[in-house]
Amino acid sequence: MGAANKVPGVSGGMISYVLGFYEELIYSFRKVNFKAFLLLRNGRFKSFYNYTNGTFLLLIMGGSMFSYFSVSLILDYFLRNFELYVWSTFFGMIIGSIYYISKEFNDWKKSTLISLIIGAVLGIAISFMNPAKENDNLWFVFVCGIIGVSGMTLPGLSGSFILILLGNYVLLLVDSVTMLYKTVIDIFTGDFSFIDNDERIRYLKIIVVFTLGSAFGLVVTSHILGYVLKKWHQIVTAAIIGFIGGSLGIVWPWKKEIYKMDEGVALRDSNGNKILENFERYFPDFSQQETWIAILFIVLGMGIILLIDKYGTEIKEYVDE
């Protein structure tokens, strides 16, 4: 989930949905509430841990953080060197996930069909929105945290892609994370000179506010989603299917990056990387070998989901026995 949340167009929430623990994720985040706060304040740490499904949350958050600084680095490498094939695999996985979610959904009626269409329209609309300019105002960064973390709770909605649309993807998920990494290294080596570095302090403030916004967003959106899932489960599921289908445009493999330009020169971030503005999509050339290789990766992505589905079914049957 951590790796998926970093890649524009891929949703960590979709990963949890496909792997079968989405609802447990939502209901576990809902347990981070006032009652949990009282348990923590009164020193009842074991009760707090059990009440909030602590083992599950620690594994999810720990795995996400670990992958963000490890698996996601591998993904970054493959995106730089084999971009078409990576996006093709993701595209196939999303197609597979649509099948996975919808194969047992048999409650198609007027309300669920309308919900499906609304979800698809929203997904398509977000796919073709134009990005805004970068904004480092701390209140806006806090809002970015709330919205950006939506990829963990809303299957099909890529938090990273939303941050691109808000203009703050590079600022929050590249520059600030890089500065945080450098700061952690400095602290471990006993170098505290960064305290006098205004630029470093600025980025640290940004990453702290962004993290607080993300934590707030996780708790709030999980409470809202937990309520609507309980009250309108079938309608929400239909909307999720439509939204994931509509978001296929975001991960369409055949696209090229459009970078921010200033007088014909591509703008770069503090690490020297060109700043992504949007994607320009095109249809593949079937006379090229790489197109057919990409199609094979799409099939591979679908196959991965089908294998996960088969594996999950076998596990469930074993547990039931």
Coordinates of C-alpha atoms in Angstrom, one line a residue:
M1 CA 0.0 0.0 0.0
G2 CA 2.9 2.4 0.8
A3 CA 4.4 1.8 -2.6
A4 CA 1.0 2.1 -4.4
N5 CA 0.2 5.3 -2.6
K6 CA 3.4 7.0 -3.9
V7 CA 2.7 6.1 -7.6
P8 CA 0.4 8.6 -9.4
G9 CA -2.6 6.7 -10.6
V10 CA -2.5 3.7 -8.3
S11 CA -4.5 3.6 -5.1
G12 CA -3.5 1.9 -1.9
G13 CA -7.1 1.5 -1.0
M14 CA -7.6 -0.5 -4.2
I15 CA -4.7 -2.8 -3.1
S16 CA -6.5 -3.4 0.2
Y17 CA -9.8 -4.0 -1.6
V18 CA -8.2 -6.5 -3.9
L19 CA -6.4 -8.3 -1.1
G20 CA -9.6 -8.5 1.0
F21 CA -8.9 -6.4 4.0
Y22 CA -10.5 -3.1 3.0
E23 CA -13.4 -3.2 5.4
E24 CA -11.2 -4.2 8.3
L25 CA -8.9 -1.3 7.4
I26 CA -11.8 1.2 7.5
Y27 CA -13.3 -0.1 10.7
S28 CA -9.9 -0.3 12.4
F29 CA -9.3 3.4 11.6
R30 CA -12.8 4.2 13.0
K31 CA -11.6 2.8 16.4
V32 CA -9.2 5.8 16.6
N33 CA -11.9 7.9 18.4
F34 CA -12.7 9.6 21.7
K35 CA -13.0 6.4 23.6
A36 CA -9.6 5.3 22.4
F37 CA -8.2 8.7 23.5
L38 CA -9.7 8.2 27.0
L39 CA -8.2 4.8 27.3
L40 CA -4.8 6.2 26.3
R41 CA -5.1 9.2 28.7
N42 CA -6.0 6.9 31.6
G43 CA -2.9 4.7 30.9
R44 CA -4.9 1.7 29.8
F45 CA -2.5 0.9 27.0
K46 CA -3.4 -2.8 26.6
S47 CA -7.1 -1.9 26.4
F48 CA -6.3 0.9 23.9
Y49 CA -4.2 -1.5 21.8
N50 CA -6.9 -4.2 21.7
Y51 CA -9.7 -1.7 21.1
T52 CA -8.0 -0.1 18.1
N53 CA -7.0 -3.4 16.6
G54 CA -3.4 -2.4 17.2
T55 CA -1.7 -5.4 15.7
F56 CA -3.5 -4.9 12.4
L57 CA -2.9 -1.1 12.3
L58 CA 0.8 -1.5 13.2
L59 CA 1.4 -4.0 10.5
I60 CA -0.5 -1.9 7.9
M61 CA 1.2 1.4 8.8
G62 CA 4.6 -0.2 9.4
G63 CA 4.5 -2.0 6.1
S64 CA 3.3 1.1 4.3
M65 CA 6.2 3.2 5.8
F66 CA 8.7 0.5 5.1
S67 CA 7.6 0.1 1.5
Y68 CA 7.6 3.8 1.0
F69 CA 11.3 4.0 1.6
S70 CA 12.2 0.6 0.1
V71 CA 9.8 -1.0 -2.4
S72 CA 8.8 2.4 -3.7
L73 CA 12.4 3.1 -4.5
I74 CA 12.5 -0.1 -6.6
L75 CA 9.2 1.1 -8.3
D76 CA 10.8 4.5 -9.0
Y77 CA 13.7 2.7 -10.7
F78 CA 11.4 0.6 -12.9
L79 CA 9.2 3.7 -13.7
R80 CA 12.4 5.5 -14.9
N81 CA 13.7 2.7 -17.0
F82 CA 10.6 0.5 -18.0
E83 CA 7.8 3.0 -17.6
L84 CA 5.5 1.5 -20.3
Y85 CA 5.7 -2.0 -18.8
V86 CA 5.1 -0.8 -15.2
W87 CA 2.0 1.2 -16.2
S88 CA 0.8 -1.8 -18.3
T89 CA 1.1 -4.1 -15.3
F90 CA -0.9 -1.6 -13.1
F91 CA -3.5 -1.2 -15.9
G92 CA -4.0 -5.0 -16.0
M93 CA -4.2 -5.2 -12.2
I94 CA -6.9 -2.6 -12.1
I95 CA -8.9 -4.4 -14.8
G96 CA -8.5 -7.6 -12.7
S97 CA -9.6 -5.8 -9.6
I98 CA -12.8 -4.6 -11.3
Y99 CA -13.5 -8.2 -12.1
Y100 CA -12.6 -9.2 -8.5
I101 CA -14.9 -6.7 -6.9
S102 CA -17.8 -7.2 -9.3
K103 CA -17.9 -11.0 -9.8
E104 CA -19.9 -11.6 -6.6
F105 CA -21.9 -8.3 -6.8
N106 CA -25.4 -9.4 -7.9
D107 CA -27.5 -6.6 -6.6
W108 CA -27.9 -4.6 -9.8
K109 CA -30.9 -2.4 -9.7
K110 CA -31.7 1.3 -10.5
S111 CA -30.0 2.8 -7.4
T112 CA -26.8 0.7 -7.8
L113 CA -26.6 1.4 -11.6
I114 CA -26.9 5.1 -10.9
S115 CA -24.2 4.9 -8.3
L116 CA -22.0 2.9 -10.8
I117 CA -22.4 5.7 -13.4
I118 CA -21.7 8.5 -10.9
G119 CA -18.6 6.7 -9.8
A120 CA -17.4 6.2 -13.3
V121 CA -18.0 9.9 -14.3
L122 CA -16.1 11.1 -11.2
G123 CA -13.2 8.8 -12.0
I124 CA -13.1 10.0 -15.7
A125 CA -13.4 13.7 -14.6
I126 CA -10.5 13.4 -12.2
S127 CA -8.4 11.6 -14.9
F128 CA -8.5 14.6 -17.2
M129 CA -8.2 17.5 -14.7
N130 CA -5.4 20.0 -15.1
P131 CA -2.9 20.5 -12.3
A132 CA -2.7 23.7 -10.2
K133 CA 0.5 25.5 -9.2
E134 CA 2.6 24.6 -6.2
N135 CA 1.5 26.1 -2.9
D136 CA 3.4 25.8 0.4
N137 CA 0.9 27.6 2.6
L138 CA 0.7 25.4 5.7
W139 CA -3.1 25.4 5.8
F140 CA -3.2 24.3 2.2
V141 CA -0.5 21.6 3.0
F142 CA -2.8 20.4 5.8
V143 CA -5.7 20.1 3.4
C144 CA -3.4 18.3 0.9
G145 CA -2.7 15.8 3.7
I146 CA -6.4 15.2 4.2
I147 CA -7.1 14.8 0.5
G148 CA -3.8 13.0 -0.4
V149 CA -4.4 10.2 2.2
S150 CA -7.7 9.4 0.5
G151 CA -5.9 6.9 -1.7
M152 CA -5.7 4.6 1.4
T153 CA -9.4 4.8 2.1
L154 CA -11.0 5.2 -1.3
P155 CA -10.3 2.4 -3.8
G156 CA -9.5 3.8 -7.2
L157 CA -8.7 7.3 -6.0
S158 CA -5.0 7.9 -6.3
G159 CA -3.8 10.3 -3.5
S160 CA -0.6 10.9 -5.4
F161 CA -2.4 11.8 -8.6
I162 CA -4.7 14.2 -6.6
L163 CA -1.5 15.9 -5.2
I164 CA -0.4 16.4 -8.8
L165 CA -3.7 18.0 -9.6
L166 CA -3.3 20.2 -6.4
G167 CA 0.2 21.1 -7.6
N168 CA 2.0 19.8 -4.5
Y169 CA 3.1 16.3 -5.5
V170 CA 6.8 17.2 -5.8
L171 CA 6.8 19.5 -2.8
L172 CA 5.2 16.9 -0.5
L173 CA 6.2 13.5 -1.7
V174 CA 9.6 14.3 -3.2
D175 CA 11.4 17.3 -1.8
S176 CA 10.0 17.2 1.7
V177 CA 10.5 13.5 2.0
T178 CA 14.1 13.9 0.8
M179 CA 14.8 16.6 3.3
L180 CA 13.3 14.4 6.1
Y181 CA 15.5 11.6 5.1
K182 CA 18.6 13.8 5.1
T183 CA 17.6 15.2 8.5
V184 CA 17.2 11.7 10.0
I185 CA 20.6 10.7 8.7
D186 CA 22.1 13.9 10.2
I187 CA 20.6 13.2 13.6
F188 CA 21.9 9.6 13.6
T189 CA 25.4 11.0 12.8
G190 CA 25.2 13.6 15.4
D191 CA 25.1 16.6 13.0
F192 CA 22.5 19.1 14.2
S193 CA 23.6 22.0 11.9
F194 CA 20.3 21.7 10.0
I195 CA 18.7 23.6 12.9
D196 CA 20.2 26.8 11.4
N197 CA 19.2 25.9 7.9
D198 CA 16.0 27.9 7.1
E199 CA 15.2 25.9 4.0
R200 CA 15.6 22.6 5.8
I201 CA 13.3 23.8 8.7
R202 CA 10.8 25.0 6.1
Y203 CA 10.6 21.5 4.6
L204 CA 10.4 19.9 8.0
K205 CA 7.4 22.1 8.9
I206 CA 5.8 21.2 5.7
I207 CA 6.2 17.4 6.2
V208 CA 5.0 17.6 9.8
V209 CA 1.8 19.6 8.8
F210 CA 1.2 17.2 5.9
T211 CA 1.5 14.2 8.2
L212 CA -0.9 15.8 10.7
G213 CA -3.4 16.4 7.8
S214 CA -3.0 12.8 6.7
A215 CA -3.6 11.4 10.1
F216 CA -6.7 13.7 10.6
G217 CA -7.9 12.7 7.1
L218 CA -7.5 9.0 7.8
V219 CA -9.6 9.1 11.0
V220 CA -12.3 11.4 9.5
T221 CA -12.7 9.7 6.1
S222 CA -12.7 6.2 7.8
H223 CA -15.5 7.3 10.1
I224 CA -17.5 8.6 7.1
L225 CA -16.8 5.6 5.0
G226 CA -17.5 3.2 7.8
Y227 CA -21.0 4.8 8.3
V228 CA -21.9 4.8 4.6
L229 CA -20.6 1.2 4.1
K230 CA -22.7 0.0 6.9
K231 CA -25.8 1.9 5.8
W232 CA -25.5 1.8 2.0
H233 CA -23.0 -1.1 1.4
Q234 CA -24.3 -2.1 -2.1
I235 CA -24.6 1.4 -3.4
V236 CA -21.1 2.3 -2.2
T237 CA -19.7 -0.9 -3.7
A238 CA -21.2 -0.1 -7.1
A239 CA -19.8 3.4 -6.9
I240 CA -16.3 2.0 -6.1
I241 CA -16.6 -0.4 -9.2
G242 CA -17.5 2.6 -11.3
F243 CA -14.8 4.8 -9.9
I244 CA -12.1 2.3 -10.4
G245 CA -13.3 1.8 -14.0
G246 CA -13.3 5.5 -14.6
S247 CA -9.9 5.9 -13.1
L248 CA -8.4 3.6 -15.8
G249 CA -7.6 6.7 -17.8
I250 CA -5.1 7.7 -15.1
V251 CA -3.0 4.6 -15.5
W252 CA -3.4 4.2 -19.3
P253 CA 0.0 2.9 -20.3
W254 CA 0.5 4.8 -23.5
K255 CA 1.1 8.3 -22.4
K256 CA 3.9 10.8 -22.2
E257 CA 4.7 13.3 -19.4
I258 CA 4.1 17.0 -19.9
Y259 CA 6.5 19.0 -17.7
K260 CA 6.2 22.5 -16.4
M261 CA 8.1 24.9 -18.6
D262 CA 9.5 28.4 -18.3
E263 CA 10.5 30.0 -21.6
G264 CA 11.0 26.7 -23.3
V265 CA 13.1 25.2 -20.4
A266 CA 11.7 22.4 -18.2
L267 CA 11.5 23.5 -14.5
R268 CA 13.2 21.2 -12.0
D269 CA 12.8 20.5 -8.3
S270 CA 15.6 20.7 -5.7
N271 CA 16.9 17.3 -6.7
G272 CA 17.2 18.2 -10.4
N273 CA 14.2 16.2 -11.5
K274 CA 11.8 17.8 -14.0
I275 CA 8.5 18.8 -12.5
L276 CA 5.6 16.8 -13.9
E277 CA 2.5 18.8 -14.9
N278 CA 0.2 16.3 -16.6
F279 CA 0.0 13.3 -19.0
E280 CA -0.7 13.3 -22.7
R281 CA -2.4 10.0 -23.7
Y282 CA -2.2 8.3 -27.1
F283 CA -3.2 5.1 -28.8
P284 CA -0.5 2.4 -29.2
D285 CA 1.2 1.5 -32.4
F286 CA 0.6 -2.2 -32.9
S287 CA 3.4 -2.5 -35.4
Q288 CA 5.9 -2.0 -32.6
Q289 CA 7.2 -4.9 -30.6
E290 CA 7.1 -3.0 -27.3
T291 CA 3.3 -2.6 -27.7
W292 CA 2.8 -6.3 -27.7
I293 CA 5.2 -6.7 -24.8
A294 CA 3.1 -4.1 -22.9
I295 CA 0.0 -6.1 -23.7
L296 CA 1.6 -9.1 -22.2
F297 CA 2.3 -7.1 -19.0
I298 CA -1.4 -6.1 -19.0
V299 CA -2.3 -9.8 -19.1
L300 CA 0.3 -10.4 -16.4
G301 CA -1.3 -7.8 -14.2
M302 CA -4.7 -9.4 -14.6
G303 CA -3.2 -12.8 -13.9
I304 CA -1.7 -11.5 -10.6
I305 CA -5.1 -10.4 -9.4
L306 CA -6.7 -13.7 -10.5
L307 CA -4.0 -15.6 -8.6
I308 CA -4.6 -13.5 -5.5
D309 CA -8.3 -14.2 -5.9
K310 CA -7.7 -18.0 -6.2
Y311 CA -5.3 -18.0 -3.3
G312 CA -7.7 -16.0 -1.1
T313 CA -10.5 -18.4 -1.9
E314 CA -8.4 -21.4 -1.0
I315 CA -7.4 -19.7 2.3
K316 CA -11.0 -19.0 3.1
E317 CA -12.1 -22.5 2.4
Y318 CA -9.3 -23.8 4.6
V319 CA -10.3 -21.5 7.5
D320 CA -14.0 -22.5 7.1
E321 CA -13.0 -26.2 7.3

